[in-house]
CSV table of C-alpha atoms and ligand atoms in Angstrom, one decimal:
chain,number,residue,atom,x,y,z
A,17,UNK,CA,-77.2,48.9,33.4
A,18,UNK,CA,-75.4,52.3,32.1
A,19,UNK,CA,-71.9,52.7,33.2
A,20,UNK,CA,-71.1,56.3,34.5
A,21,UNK,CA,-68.8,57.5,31.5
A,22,UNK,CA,-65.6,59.5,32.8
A,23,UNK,CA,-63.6,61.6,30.1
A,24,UNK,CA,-62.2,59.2,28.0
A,25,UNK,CA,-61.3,62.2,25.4
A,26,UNK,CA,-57.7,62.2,24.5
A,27,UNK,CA,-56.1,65.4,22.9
A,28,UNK,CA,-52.7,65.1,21.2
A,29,UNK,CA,-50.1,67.7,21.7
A,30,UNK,CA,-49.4,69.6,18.1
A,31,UNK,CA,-45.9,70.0,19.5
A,32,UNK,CA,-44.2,67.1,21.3
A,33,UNK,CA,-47.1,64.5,19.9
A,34,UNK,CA,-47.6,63.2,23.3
A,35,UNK,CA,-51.4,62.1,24.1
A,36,UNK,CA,-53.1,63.1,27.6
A,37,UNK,CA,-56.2,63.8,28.8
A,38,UNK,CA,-58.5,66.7,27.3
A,39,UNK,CA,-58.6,68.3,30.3
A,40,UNK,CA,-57.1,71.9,31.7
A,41,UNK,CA,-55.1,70.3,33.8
A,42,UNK,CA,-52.5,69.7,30.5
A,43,UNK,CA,-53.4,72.4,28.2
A,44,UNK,CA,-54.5,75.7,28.2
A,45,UNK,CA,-57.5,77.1,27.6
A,46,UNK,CA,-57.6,78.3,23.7
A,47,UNK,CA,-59.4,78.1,20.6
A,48,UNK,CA,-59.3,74.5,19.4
A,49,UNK,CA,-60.8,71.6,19.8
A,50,UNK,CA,-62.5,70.6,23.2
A,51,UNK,CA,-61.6,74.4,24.5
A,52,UNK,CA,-57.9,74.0,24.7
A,53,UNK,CA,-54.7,74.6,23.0
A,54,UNK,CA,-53.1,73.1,20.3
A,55,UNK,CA,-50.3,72.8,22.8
A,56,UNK,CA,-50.1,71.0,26.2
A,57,UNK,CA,-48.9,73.4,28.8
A,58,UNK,CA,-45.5,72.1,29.2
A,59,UNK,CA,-44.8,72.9,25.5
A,60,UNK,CA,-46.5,75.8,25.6
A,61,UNK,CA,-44.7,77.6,28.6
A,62,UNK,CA,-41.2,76.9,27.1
A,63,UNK,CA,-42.5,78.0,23.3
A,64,UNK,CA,-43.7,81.5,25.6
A,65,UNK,CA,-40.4,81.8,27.6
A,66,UNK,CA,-38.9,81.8,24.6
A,67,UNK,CA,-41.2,84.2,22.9
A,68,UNK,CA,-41.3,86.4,25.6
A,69,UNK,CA,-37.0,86.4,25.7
A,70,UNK,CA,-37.0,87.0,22.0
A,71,UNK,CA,-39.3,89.8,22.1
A,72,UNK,CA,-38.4,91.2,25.1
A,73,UNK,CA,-37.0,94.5,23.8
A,74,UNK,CA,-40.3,94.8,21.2
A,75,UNK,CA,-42.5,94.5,24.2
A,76,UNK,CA,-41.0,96.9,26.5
A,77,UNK,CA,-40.8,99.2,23.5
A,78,UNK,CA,-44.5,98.9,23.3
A,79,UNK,CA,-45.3,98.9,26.9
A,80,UNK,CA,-43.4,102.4,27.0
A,81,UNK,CA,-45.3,103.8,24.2
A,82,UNK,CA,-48.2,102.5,25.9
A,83,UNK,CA,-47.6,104.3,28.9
A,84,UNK,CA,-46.7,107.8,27.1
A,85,UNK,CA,-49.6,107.9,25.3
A,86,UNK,CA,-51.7,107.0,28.6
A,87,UNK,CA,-50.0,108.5,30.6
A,88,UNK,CA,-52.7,111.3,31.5
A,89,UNK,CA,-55.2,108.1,32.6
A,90,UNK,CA,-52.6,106.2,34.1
A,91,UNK,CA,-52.1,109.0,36.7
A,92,UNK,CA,-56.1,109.7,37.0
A,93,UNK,CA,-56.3,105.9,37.2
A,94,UNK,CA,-53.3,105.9,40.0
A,95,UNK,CA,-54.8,108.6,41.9
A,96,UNK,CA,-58.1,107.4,42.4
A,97,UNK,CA,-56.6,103.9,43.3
A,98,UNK,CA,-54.6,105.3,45.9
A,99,UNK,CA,-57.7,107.2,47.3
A,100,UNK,CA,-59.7,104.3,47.6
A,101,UNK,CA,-57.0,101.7,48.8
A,102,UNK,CA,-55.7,104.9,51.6
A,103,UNK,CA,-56.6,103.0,54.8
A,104,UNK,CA,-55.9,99.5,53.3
A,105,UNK,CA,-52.3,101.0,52.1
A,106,UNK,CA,-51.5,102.5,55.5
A,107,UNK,CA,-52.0,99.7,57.3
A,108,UNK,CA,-50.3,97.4,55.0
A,109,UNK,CA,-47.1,99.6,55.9
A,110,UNK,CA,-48.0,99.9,59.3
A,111,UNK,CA,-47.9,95.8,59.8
A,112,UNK,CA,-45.0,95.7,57.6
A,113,UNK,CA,-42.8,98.3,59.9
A,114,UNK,CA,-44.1,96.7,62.8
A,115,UNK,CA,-43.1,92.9,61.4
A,116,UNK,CA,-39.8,94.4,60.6
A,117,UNK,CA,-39.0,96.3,64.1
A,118,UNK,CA,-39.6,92.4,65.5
A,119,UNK,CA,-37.2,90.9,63.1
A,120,UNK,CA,-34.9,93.2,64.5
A,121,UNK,CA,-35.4,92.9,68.2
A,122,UNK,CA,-35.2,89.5,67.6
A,123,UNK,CA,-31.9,89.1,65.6
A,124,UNK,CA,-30.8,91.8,68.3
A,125,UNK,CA,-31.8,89.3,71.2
A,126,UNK,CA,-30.2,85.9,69.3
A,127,UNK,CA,-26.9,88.0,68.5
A,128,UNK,CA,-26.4,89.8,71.6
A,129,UNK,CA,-22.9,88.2,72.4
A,130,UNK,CA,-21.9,89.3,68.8
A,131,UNK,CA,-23.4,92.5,68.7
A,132,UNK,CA,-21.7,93.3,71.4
A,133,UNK,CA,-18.0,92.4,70.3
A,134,UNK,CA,-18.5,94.0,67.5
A,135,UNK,CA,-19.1,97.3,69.7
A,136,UNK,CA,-16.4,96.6,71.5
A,137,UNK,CA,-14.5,95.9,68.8
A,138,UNK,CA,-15.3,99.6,67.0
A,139,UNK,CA,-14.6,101.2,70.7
A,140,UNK,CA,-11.1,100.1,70.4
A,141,UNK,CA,-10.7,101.1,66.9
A,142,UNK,CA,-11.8,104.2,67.9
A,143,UNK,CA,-9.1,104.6,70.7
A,144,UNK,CA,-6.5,103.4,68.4
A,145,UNK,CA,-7.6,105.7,65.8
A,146,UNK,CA,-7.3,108.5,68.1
A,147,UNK,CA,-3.8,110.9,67.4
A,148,UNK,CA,-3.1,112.8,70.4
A,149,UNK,CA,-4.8,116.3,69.6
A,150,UNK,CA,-7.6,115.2,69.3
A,151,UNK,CA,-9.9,117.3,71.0
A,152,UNK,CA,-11.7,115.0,73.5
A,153,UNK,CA,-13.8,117.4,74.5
A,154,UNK,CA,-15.0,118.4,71.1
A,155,UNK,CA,-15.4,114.9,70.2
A,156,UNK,CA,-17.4,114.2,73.2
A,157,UNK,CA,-19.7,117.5,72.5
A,158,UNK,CA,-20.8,115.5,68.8
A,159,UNK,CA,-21.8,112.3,70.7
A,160,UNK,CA,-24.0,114.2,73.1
A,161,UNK,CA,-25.5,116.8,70.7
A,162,UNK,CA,-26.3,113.6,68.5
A,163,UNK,CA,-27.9,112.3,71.3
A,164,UNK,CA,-30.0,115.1,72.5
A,165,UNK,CA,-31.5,115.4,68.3
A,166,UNK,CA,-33.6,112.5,66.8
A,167,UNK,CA,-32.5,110.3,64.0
A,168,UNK,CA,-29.1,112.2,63.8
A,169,UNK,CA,-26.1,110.1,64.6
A,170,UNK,CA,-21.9,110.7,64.7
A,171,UNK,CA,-20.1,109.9,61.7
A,172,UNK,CA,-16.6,109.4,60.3
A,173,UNK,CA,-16.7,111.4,57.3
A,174,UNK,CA,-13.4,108.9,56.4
A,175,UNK,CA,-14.9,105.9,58.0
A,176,UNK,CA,-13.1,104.3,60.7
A,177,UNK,CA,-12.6,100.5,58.9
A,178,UNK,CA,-10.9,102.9,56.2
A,179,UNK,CA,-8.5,104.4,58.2
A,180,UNK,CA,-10.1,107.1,59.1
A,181,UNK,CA,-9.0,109.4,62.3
A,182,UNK,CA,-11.1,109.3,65.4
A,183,UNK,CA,-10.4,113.3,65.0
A,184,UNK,CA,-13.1,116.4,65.6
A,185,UNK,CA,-12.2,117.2,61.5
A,186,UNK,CA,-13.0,113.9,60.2
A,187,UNK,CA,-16.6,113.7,62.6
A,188,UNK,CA,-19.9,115.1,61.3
A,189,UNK,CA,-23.2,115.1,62.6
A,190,UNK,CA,-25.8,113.1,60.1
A,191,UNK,CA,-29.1,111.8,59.8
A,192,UNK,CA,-29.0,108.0,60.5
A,193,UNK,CA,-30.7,106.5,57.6
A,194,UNK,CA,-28.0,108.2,55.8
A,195,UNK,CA,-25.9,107.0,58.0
A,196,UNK,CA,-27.1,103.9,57.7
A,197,UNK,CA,-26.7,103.6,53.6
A,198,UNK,CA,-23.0,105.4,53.9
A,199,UNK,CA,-22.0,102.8,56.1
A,200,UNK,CA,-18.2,102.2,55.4
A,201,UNK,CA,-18.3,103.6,51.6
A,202,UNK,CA,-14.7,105.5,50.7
A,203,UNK,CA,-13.6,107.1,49.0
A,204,UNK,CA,-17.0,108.6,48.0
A,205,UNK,CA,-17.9,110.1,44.9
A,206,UNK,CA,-18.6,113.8,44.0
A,207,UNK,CA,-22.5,113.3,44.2
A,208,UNK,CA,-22.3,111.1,47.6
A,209,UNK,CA,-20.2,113.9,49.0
A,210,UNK,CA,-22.8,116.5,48.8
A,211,UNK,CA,-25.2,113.6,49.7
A,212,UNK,CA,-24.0,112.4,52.6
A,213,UNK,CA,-22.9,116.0,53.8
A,214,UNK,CA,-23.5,116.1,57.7
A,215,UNK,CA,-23.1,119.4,60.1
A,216,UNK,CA,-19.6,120.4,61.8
A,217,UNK,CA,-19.5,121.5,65.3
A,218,UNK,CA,-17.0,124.1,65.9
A,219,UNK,CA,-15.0,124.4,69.0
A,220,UNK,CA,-16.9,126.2,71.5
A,221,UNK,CA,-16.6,129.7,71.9
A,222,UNK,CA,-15.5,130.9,75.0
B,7,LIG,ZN1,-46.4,68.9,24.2
């Protein structure tokens, strides 16, 4: 009668001198004996973390130089890429703006009762923040010219949580993803002041 033989090979680690089996399960594939590495994997990946750490600034030398001296087939390469992988790019966005627009309604519909504190919350401070010559009507004007536009929105230029003025002089008119990333930032520097620089609305002429 033959036995069926299973793997009885055994491969000892050159590192940490542990045995296991000669399989690729412990060691990677390399150049000694049965196929493998010297190595078993767990040695090996912390001998290459550290390899990797010490050479870091060596390799991203090289990648650069790499990339310089490729750079005219990098960007043929790229091109062509993107013409080929178009559609597939497209509607990769596509399902990852529409996944994201759920996320939001979502968080919208579990926070309502926050959400709308907080508005109430920023109607007040606007109220309080508002010094009696303020021109209401002006102010009002903004809010429905940045209705009546697309992706524009009302800002305080100084925002509100700052101490800024609920005032005609500290409002501008900007687009709302810029709005969105100025959020409460003060004071700004000089290159987010041209940045986030919105559109006044003058008093209206009569
Ligand atoms: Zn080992």
């Amino acid at each position: 009668m033959r036995l069926i033989s299973v793997n009885k090979n055994y491969k000892k680690c050159s590192r940490c001198k542990k045995k296991f089996p000669a399989t690729k399960e412990f060691f990677y594939k390399g150049g000694c004996k049965f196929g493998l590495r010297a190595e078993c994997k767990a040695c090996g990946d912390i001998y290459y973390k550290q390899y990797r750490k010490d050479n870091r600034d060596k390799n991203i030398k090289r990648h650069k130089e790499w990339h310089t001296k490729n750079a005219v087939h990098v960007k043929k390469y790229n091109k062509q890429y993107h013409e080929i992988n178009r559609e597939k790019r497209n509607e990769n966005s596509r399902q990852r703006h529409i996944k994201k627009s759920e996320q939001e309604k979502q968080y919208r519909r579990n926070n309502r009762d926050k959400l709308l504190a907080n508005a109430l919350r920023y109607k007040i401070r606007k109220l309080n923040q508002m010094p009696p010559e303020a021109d209401m009507e002006l102010i009002q004007f903004y809010y429905t010219v940045a209705t009546t536009l697309a992706d524009y929105q009302v800002d305080h230029i100084k925002p509100l949580y700052k101490g800024g003025l609920h005032h005609q002089d500290n409002l501008q008119l900007l687009n709302s993803s810029l709005n969105q990333q100025k959020r409460s930032k003060w004071p700004l520097t000089p290159e987010e002041e041209i940045k986030y620089k919105g559109y006044k609305l003058g008093s209206k002429i009569i």
